[in-house]
CSV table of C-alpha atoms in Angstrom, one decimal:
chain,number,residue,atom,x,y,z
A,1,MET,CA,112.1,-46.2,-3.9
A,2,ALA,CA,110.1,-47.6,-6.7
A,3,CYS,CA,109.8,-44.8,-9.4
A,4,GLY,CA,106.0,-42.3,-8.4
A,5,ASP,CA,106.2,-43.1,-4.8
A,6,LYS,CA,106.9,-40.7,-2.4
A,7,PRO,CA,109.2,-41.0,1.4
A,8,VAL,CA,106.3,-42.0,4.0
A,9,ALA,CA,104.9,-38.8,6.2
A,10,LYS,CA,108.2,-38.1,9.2
A,11,THR,CA,107.9,-38.6,12.2
A,12,GLY,CA,106.1,-35.4,13.6
A,13,GLU,CA,104.4,-34.3,10.3
A,14,LYS,CA,100.6,-35.0,9.9
A,15,VAL,CA,99.5,-38.0,7.4
A,16,ARG,CA,97.3,-36.0,5.1
A,17,ILE,CA,94.0,-38.1,4.4
A,18,ALA,CA,91.9,-35.9,1.5
A,19,MET,CA,88.2,-37.4,1.6
A,20,VAL,CA,86.1,-36.1,-1.4
A,21,VAL,CA,82.6,-37.4,-1.5
A,22,LYS,CA,80.1,-37.1,-4.2
A,23,SER,CA,78.4,-33.7,-3.4
A,24,LEU,CA,79.1,-31.4,0.1
A,25,GLY,CA,76.0,-30.7,2.9
A,26,ASN,CA,75.0,-34.3,2.4
A,27,GLY,CA,73.7,-35.9,5.7
A,28,PHE,CA,75.2,-39.3,4.7
A,29,PHE,CA,78.8,-38.4,4.1
A,30,ASP,CA,78.4,-35.7,6.8
A,31,ALA,CA,78.4,-38.9,8.9
A,32,ALA,CA,81.2,-40.2,7.0
A,33,HIS,CA,83.1,-37.2,7.6
A,34,THR,CA,82.4,-37.7,11.1
A,35,GLY,CA,83.5,-41.7,11.0
A,36,ALA,CA,87.3,-40.3,8.8
A,37,ASN,CA,87.9,-37.4,12.4
A,38,GLU,CA,87.2,-40.6,14.9
A,39,ALA,CA,90.0,-42.5,13.1
A,40,ALA,CA,92.1,-39.6,13.0
A,41,ALA,CA,91.6,-39.5,16.6
A,42,GLN,CA,92.3,-42.7,16.8
A,43,LEU,CA,95.7,-43.0,14.8
A,44,LYS,CA,97.0,-39.1,16.5
A,45,ASP,CA,99.6,-38.5,13.1
A,46,VAL,CA,96.6,-38.1,10.8
A,47,GLU,CA,94.8,-35.0,9.2
A,48,ILE,CA,91.7,-34.9,7.3
A,49,ILE,CA,90.7,-32.8,4.7
A,50,TYR,CA,87.1,-32.8,4.2
A,51,THR,CA,86.1,-31.7,0.7
A,52,GLY,CA,83.5,-32.3,-2.6
A,53,PRO,CA,82.0,-30.6,-4.8
A,54,THR,CA,78.6,-28.2,-4.1
A,55,THR,CA,76.3,-30.8,-6.9
A,56,PRO,CA,77.2,-34.2,-7.0
A,57,SER,CA,79.2,-34.1,-10.5
A,58,ALA,CA,82.0,-36.1,-11.9
A,59,GLU,CA,84.0,-32.7,-13.0
A,60,GLY,CA,83.6,-31.3,-10.1
A,61,GLN,CA,85.3,-34.2,-8.2
A,62,ILE,CA,88.2,-33.8,-11.4
A,63,GLU,CA,89.0,-30.6,-10.2
A,64,ILE,CA,89.1,-30.9,-6.5
A,65,VAL,CA,91.5,-33.6,-7.3
A,66,ASN,CA,93.6,-31.7,-9.6
A,67,SER,CA,93.7,-29.0,-6.6
A,68,LEU,CA,95.0,-31.9,-4.1
A,69,ILE,CA,97.9,-33.0,-6.1
A,70,SER,CA,99.2,-29.2,-6.2
A,71,GLN,CA,98.3,-29.9,-2.0
A,72,LYS,CA,100.6,-33.0,-2.3
A,73,VAL,CA,98.3,-35.0,0.2
A,74,ASP,CA,99.5,-38.1,1.1
A,75,ALA,CA,96.0,-39.7,0.5
A,76,ILE,CA,92.7,-39.3,-1.5
A,77,VAL,CA,89.4,-41.5,0.0
A,78,ILE,CA,86.6,-41.0,-2.8
A,79,SER,CA,83.1,-42.0,-3.0
A,80,ALA,CA,82.9,-41.2,-6.9
A,81,ASN,CA,80.0,-40.0,-8.9
A,82,ASP,CA,81.7,-41.2,-12.4
A,83,PRO,CA,83.7,-44.6,-12.0
A,84,ASN,CA,85.5,-44.3,-15.1
A,85,ALA,CA,85.1,-40.6,-15.7
A,86,LEU,CA,87.8,-39.9,-12.3
A,87,VAL,CA,90.2,-42.6,-13.5
A,88,PRO,CA,92.9,-40.5,-15.7
A,89,ILE,CA,93.5,-38.0,-12.5
A,90,ALA,CA,93.4,-40.4,-10.2
A,91,LYS,CA,96.4,-42.6,-12.1
A,92,LYS,CA,97.7,-39.0,-12.1
A,93,ALA,CA,97.3,-38.7,-8.5
A,94,MET,CA,98.7,-41.9,-8.1
A,95,GLN,CA,101.8,-41.4,-10.5
A,96,ARG,CA,102.4,-38.1,-8.1
A,97,GLY,CA,103.1,-41.2,-5.4
A,98,ILE,CA,99.3,-40.3,-3.6
A,99,LYS,CA,97.3,-43.2,-2.7
A,100,VAL,CA,93.6,-43.6,-3.6
A,101,VAL,CA,91.1,-45.1,-2.3
A,102,SER,CA,87.7,-45.5,-3.3
A,103,PHE,CA,84.7,-46.0,-1.0
A,104,ASP,CA,80.9,-46.5,-1.5
A,105,SER,CA,80.1,-45.8,-5.2
A,106,GLY,CA,84.0,-46.9,-6.6
A,107,LEU,CA,86.7,-46.3,-8.9
A,108,ALA,CA,87.2,-48.9,-11.5
A,109,PRO,CA,90.4,-50.4,-10.9
A,110,GLU,CA,92.5,-49.1,-12.3
A,111,GLY,CA,92.2,-45.1,-11.0
A,112,ARG,CA,92.5,-46.7,-7.7
A,113,LEU,CA,94.6,-49.1,-5.3
A,114,MET,CA,91.0,-50.2,-3.2
A,115,GLN,CA,87.1,-50.1,-3.8
A,116,LEU,CA,85.7,-50.5,0.1
A,117,ASN,CA,82.4,-51.6,-0.3
A,118,PRO,CA,79.9,-51.1,2.4
A,119,SER,CA,79.4,-54.1,2.6
A,120,SER,CA,78.8,-57.9,0.4
A,121,ALA,CA,75.7,-59.2,-1.5
A,122,GLN,CA,76.3,-62.5,0.7
A,123,LEU,CA,75.8,-60.4,4.0
A,124,ILE,CA,72.8,-58.4,2.6
A,125,GLY,CA,71.0,-60.6,1.4
A,126,ARG,CA,70.9,-62.5,4.5
A,127,LYS,CA,70.7,-59.8,6.8
A,128,GLN,CA,67.5,-59.1,5.5
A,129,LEU,CA,66.1,-62.6,6.3
A,130,GLU,CA,67.2,-62.8,9.2
A,131,MET,CA,65.3,-59.4,10.2
A,132,ALA,CA,62.1,-60.9,8.8
A,133,ARG,CA,62.5,-64.2,10.3
A,134,ASP,CA,63.4,-63.1,13.4
A,135,ALA,CA,60.0,-60.3,13.0
A,136,ILE,CA,57.9,-63.0,12.5
A,137,GLY,CA,59.0,-64.7,15.4
A,138,GLY,CA,61.0,-68.0,12.8
A,139,GLY,CA,58.3,-69.0,9.9
A,140,GLY,CA,55.3,-67.9,7.1
A,141,GLU,CA,55.5,-66.4,4.1
A,142,ILE,CA,57.2,-63.4,3.0
A,143,ALA,CA,57.1,-61.8,-0.1
A,144,ILE,CA,60.1,-59.2,-2.0
A,145,LEU,CA,59.3,-56.2,-3.2
A,146,SER,CA,62.0,-54.6,-4.9
A,147,ALA,CA,63.0,-51.3,-7.6
A,148,SER,CA,63.3,-52.3,-11.0
A,149,ALA,CA,63.5,-56.0,-12.8
A,150,GLN,CA,67.2,-54.5,-13.9
A,151,ALA,CA,68.4,-53.5,-10.7
A,152,THR,CA,72.1,-55.5,-10.6
A,153,ASN,CA,72.9,-55.3,-7.0
A,154,GLN,CA,68.8,-55.3,-6.4
A,155,ASN,CA,69.3,-59.1,-8.6
A,156,LEU,CA,72.2,-60.2,-6.8
A,157,TRP,CA,70.7,-59.8,-3.1
A,158,ILE,CA,67.7,-61.4,-3.9
A,159,ALA,CA,70.0,-64.5,-5.7
A,160,VAL,CA,71.3,-64.6,-2.4
A,161,MET,CA,67.9,-64.1,-0.3
A,162,LYS,CA,67.0,-67.6,-2.4
A,163,SER,CA,69.9,-69.5,-1.9
A,164,GLU,CA,69.9,-68.7,1.3
A,165,LEU,CA,66.3,-69.6,2.1
A,166,ALA,CA,67.7,-73.2,1.8
A,167,ARG,CA,69.4,-73.2,4.4
A,168,PRO,CA,67.7,-74.9,8.0
A,169,GLU,CA,67.4,-72.0,9.9
A,170,PHE,CA,65.2,-70.2,7.5
A,171,ALA,CA,63.7,-73.5,5.9
A,172,GLN,CA,60.0,-72.0,8.1
A,173,LEU,CA,60.2,-69.0,5.8
A,174,LYS,CA,58.3,-69.3,2.5
A,175,LEU,CA,58.9,-66.6,-0.6
A,176,VAL,CA,55.4,-66.5,-2.0
A,177,ALA,CA,56.3,-63.4,-4.6
A,178,THR,CA,58.5,-61.4,-6.0
A,179,VAL,CA,57.0,-57.6,-7.7
A,180,TYR,CA,58.8,-54.5,-8.9
A,181,GLY,CA,57.8,-51.5,-7.7
A,182,ASP,CA,61.0,-49.5,-10.5
A,183,ASP,CA,62.0,-47.3,-7.2
A,184,GLN,CA,59.1,-44.5,-7.4
A,185,SER,CA,57.3,-44.1,-4.6
A,186,ASP,CA,53.9,-44.8,-6.3
A,187,LYS,CA,54.2,-47.6,-8.0
A,188,SER,CA,56.1,-49.0,-5.0
A,189,TYR,CA,53.1,-48.8,-2.8
A,190,ARG,CA,50.7,-50.6,-4.9
A,191,GLU,CA,53.0,-52.9,-5.3
A,192,ALA,CA,52.6,-53.4,-1.5
A,193,LEU,CA,48.6,-53.2,-1.6
A,194,GLY,CA,48.8,-55.8,-4.5
A,195,LEU,CA,50.7,-58.2,-2.1
A,196,LEU,CA,49.0,-58.0,1.0
A,197,ARG,CA,45.3,-58.1,-0.9
A,198,SER,CA,46.6,-61.2,-3.1
A,199,HIS,CA,48.5,-63.0,0.1
A,200,PRO,CA,46.2,-63.5,3.5
A,201,ASN,CA,48.4,-64.7,5.3
A,202,LEU,CA,51.3,-63.1,4.4
A,203,LYS,CA,54.2,-62.1,7.1
A,204,ALA,CA,56.8,-60.4,6.0
A,205,ILE,CA,57.5,-58.2,3.2
A,206,ILE,CA,61.2,-57.6,2.4
A,207,ALA,CA,62.5,-54.6,0.2
A,208,PRO,CA,65.8,-53.9,-0.5
A,209,THR,CA,65.5,-50.1,-1.4
A,210,THR,CA,64.6,-47.3,0.6
A,211,VAL,CA,62.2,-46.1,-1.7
A,212,GLY,CA,60.7,-49.8,-1.1
A,213,ILE,CA,60.7,-50.4,2.6
A,214,ASN,CA,58.8,-46.7,2.8
A,215,ALA,CA,56.2,-47.5,0.3
A,216,ALA,CA,55.6,-51.1,2.3
A,217,GLY,CA,55.7,-49.6,5.3
A,218,LYS,CA,52.6,-46.9,4.8
A,219,ALA,CA,51.0,-49.3,3.1
A,220,VAL,CA,50.5,-51.9,6.1
A,221,VAL,CA,49.6,-49.0,8.0
A,222,ASP,CA,46.9,-47.8,5.1
A,223,GLU,CA,45.1,-51.8,5.1
A,224,LYS,CA,45.6,-51.7,8.9
A,225,LEU,CA,47.7,-54.9,9.7
A,226,VAL,CA,50.1,-53.3,12.2
A,227,GLY,CA,51.0,-56.6,14.1
A,228,LYS,CA,50.1,-59.2,11.2
A,229,VAL,CA,52.5,-58.3,8.4
A,230,TYR,CA,55.8,-57.1,9.4
A,231,VAL,CA,58.3,-54.9,6.6
A,232,THR,CA,62.2,-55.2,6.6
A,233,GLY,CA,65.0,-54.2,4.1
A,234,LEU,CA,67.0,-51.4,3.5
A,235,GLY,CA,65.8,-47.9,4.9
A,236,LEU,CA,66.8,-44.5,6.0
A,237,PRO,CA,66.0,-43.8,9.3
A,238,SER,CA,65.5,-40.5,8.8
A,239,GLU,CA,63.0,-42.2,6.3
A,240,MET,CA,62.3,-45.0,8.7
A,241,ALA,CA,61.6,-44.0,12.6
A,242,GLY,CA,58.0,-43.4,12.0
A,243,HIS,CA,57.0,-46.1,10.4
A,244,VAL,CA,59.1,-48.6,13.6
A,245,LYS,CA,57.2,-45.6,15.8
A,246,SER,CA,54.2,-47.2,14.4
A,247,GLY,CA,55.2,-51.0,14.4
A,248,ALA,CA,55.1,-51.9,11.1
A,249,VAL,CA,58.8,-52.0,10.8
A,250,LYS,CA,60.8,-53.6,14.2
A,251,ALA,CA,64.1,-53.6,12.2
A,252,PHE,CA,66.2,-52.5,9.1
A,253,ALA,CA,69.7,-52.2,7.7
A,254,ILE,CA,71.5,-49.8,6.5
A,255,TRP,CA,75.2,-49.3,6.3
A,256,ASN,CA,76.4,-46.6,8.7
A,257,PRO,CA,78.6,-44.0,7.1
A,258,ILE,CA,80.7,-43.8,10.1
A,259,ASP,CA,82.2,-46.7,9.7
A,260,LEU,CA,82.3,-46.7,6.6
A,261,GLY,CA,84.0,-43.3,7.2
A,262,TYR,CA,86.1,-44.3,9.7
A,263,ALA,CA,87.2,-47.9,7.5
A,264,ALA,CA,88.4,-45.9,4.7
A,265,THR,CA,90.4,-43.6,6.8
A,266,TYR,CA,92.1,-46.5,8.0
A,267,ALA,CA,92.1,-48.4,5.1
A,268,ALA,CA,94.0,-45.0,3.0
A,269,TYR,CA,96.2,-45.3,6.7
A,270,ASP,CA,97.8,-48.8,5.8
A,271,PHE,CA,98.6,-47.6,1.9
A,272,VAL,CA,100.5,-44.5,2.9
A,273,LYS,CA,102.3,-46.4,5.6
A,274,GLY,CA,103.4,-49.3,3.4
A,275,HIS,CA,102.5,-52.1,5.4
A,276,PRO,CA,102.7,-54.7,3.5
A,277,ASP,CA,99.1,-56.3,3.7
A,278,ALA,CA,97.9,-53.1,2.0
A,279,LYS,CA,97.3,-55.0,-1.1
A,280,ALA,CA,95.1,-57.3,-3.2
A,281,GLY,CA,94.6,-60.2,-1.6
A,282,GLY,CA,96.1,-59.1,1.2
A,283,LYS,CA,94.1,-56.8,4.4
A,284,VAL,CA,93.9,-54.0,5.6
A,285,ASP,CA,93.9,-53.0,10.1
A,286,ALA,CA,90.8,-50.9,10.5
A,287,GLY,CA,90.5,-50.1,13.6
A,288,ARG,CA,87.3,-51.2,15.4
A,289,MET,CA,85.8,-52.3,12.7
A,290,GLY,CA,88.7,-55.2,12.6
A,291,SER,CA,91.2,-56.5,9.9
A,292,ILE,CA,89.0,-56.5,6.5
A,293,ALA,CA,90.4,-58.4,3.5
A,294,ILE,CA,91.2,-57.7,0.4
A,295,ASP,CA,90.2,-59.8,-3.0
A,296,ALA,CA,92.4,-60.0,-6.1
A,297,LYS,CA,90.6,-57.8,-8.1
A,298,GLY,CA,90.9,-54.9,-5.1
A,299,GLU,CA,88.1,-54.9,-3.4
A,300,ALA,CA,86.4,-55.2,-0.2
A,301,ALA,CA,83.3,-55.5,2.3
A,302,MET,CA,83.3,-53.7,5.6
A,303,ALA,CA,81.1,-55.9,7.1
A,304,GLU,CA,77.1,-57.0,7.2
A,305,PRO,CA,74.5,-54.0,7.5
A,306,PHE,CA,73.7,-51.9,10.6
A,307,LEU,CA,70.4,-52.9,12.5
A,308,TYR,CA,68.4,-50.0,13.1
A,309,ASN,CA,65.2,-50.5,15.4
A,310,ALA,CA,63.2,-48.8,18.1
A,311,ALA,CA,66.2,-48.2,20.7
A,312,ASN,CA,68.6,-46.3,18.0
A,313,VAL,CA,66.2,-45.4,15.2
A,314,ASP,CA,66.2,-42.0,16.8
A,315,GLN,CA,70.0,-40.9,17.0
A,316,PHE,CA,70.9,-41.4,13.4
A,317,ALA,CA,67.5,-39.8,11.8
A,318,LYS,CA,69.3,-36.9,12.5
A,319,ILE,CA,72.5,-38.1,10.9
A,320,PHE,CA,70.6,-39.4,7.3
């Protein structure tokens, strides 16, 4: 047995997987906990320890991981408050044979075996164009309301959208403007009003930001353009339910935290059980989420963003 390895849990013993979230009392992570419990019920020999600091700090998480090392858990699944500050304690855990997997907000590569991203830039960019196209019946002018011009993830998604527009299935969509609301409600609202007023033929606004999509929905209602202009993008069900009811939004997307907690638990289980494919360049089995490929850097993307609409938004609005 290699140094730092510990024997796989014996038959009849529970595999103890600790889920360390950014902070307790957060609806998104409560939903991830629900998913972890679902995975544990299916795997049958798993016990979930759900924990996190009361306020989102790296120090709080370091303290918790330290205590989990003493408890000799089998795996730690963590959404990191700081990608680098937690690396030393995560490395210590791995040296003791604990399998460390990060999800949602990743640890730097040297601090974990795998990072499970909710989705990939390609899937996120494409999904938003599909929702815009479907909302407006195939074609017309669209605009993008982003966060800040420096937001790495937003810029990546926008770059994907621009390249996808060249594909035949999006040929009828015409991008007329990209504006930035800096993830501030009032500025995003003003930028959305500007788009509606300066582009009279605009059919859809795509906002890949939870602040922007909310502000754009309000702008469409206030300008009495419901049914003429549709808003889509990435939003939280609790904030978007009203916009779906008003008719300003037909559908929007965001990762489903239940699926994320579920898939991360399955991934950790594969590492604990020593499955030969559970490694960079391999794959993990994620139950109902299918097989998830891990790239050479140990990064994996779970699925395309989950679609919310009138049929399911109320159910999820209660969760996050």
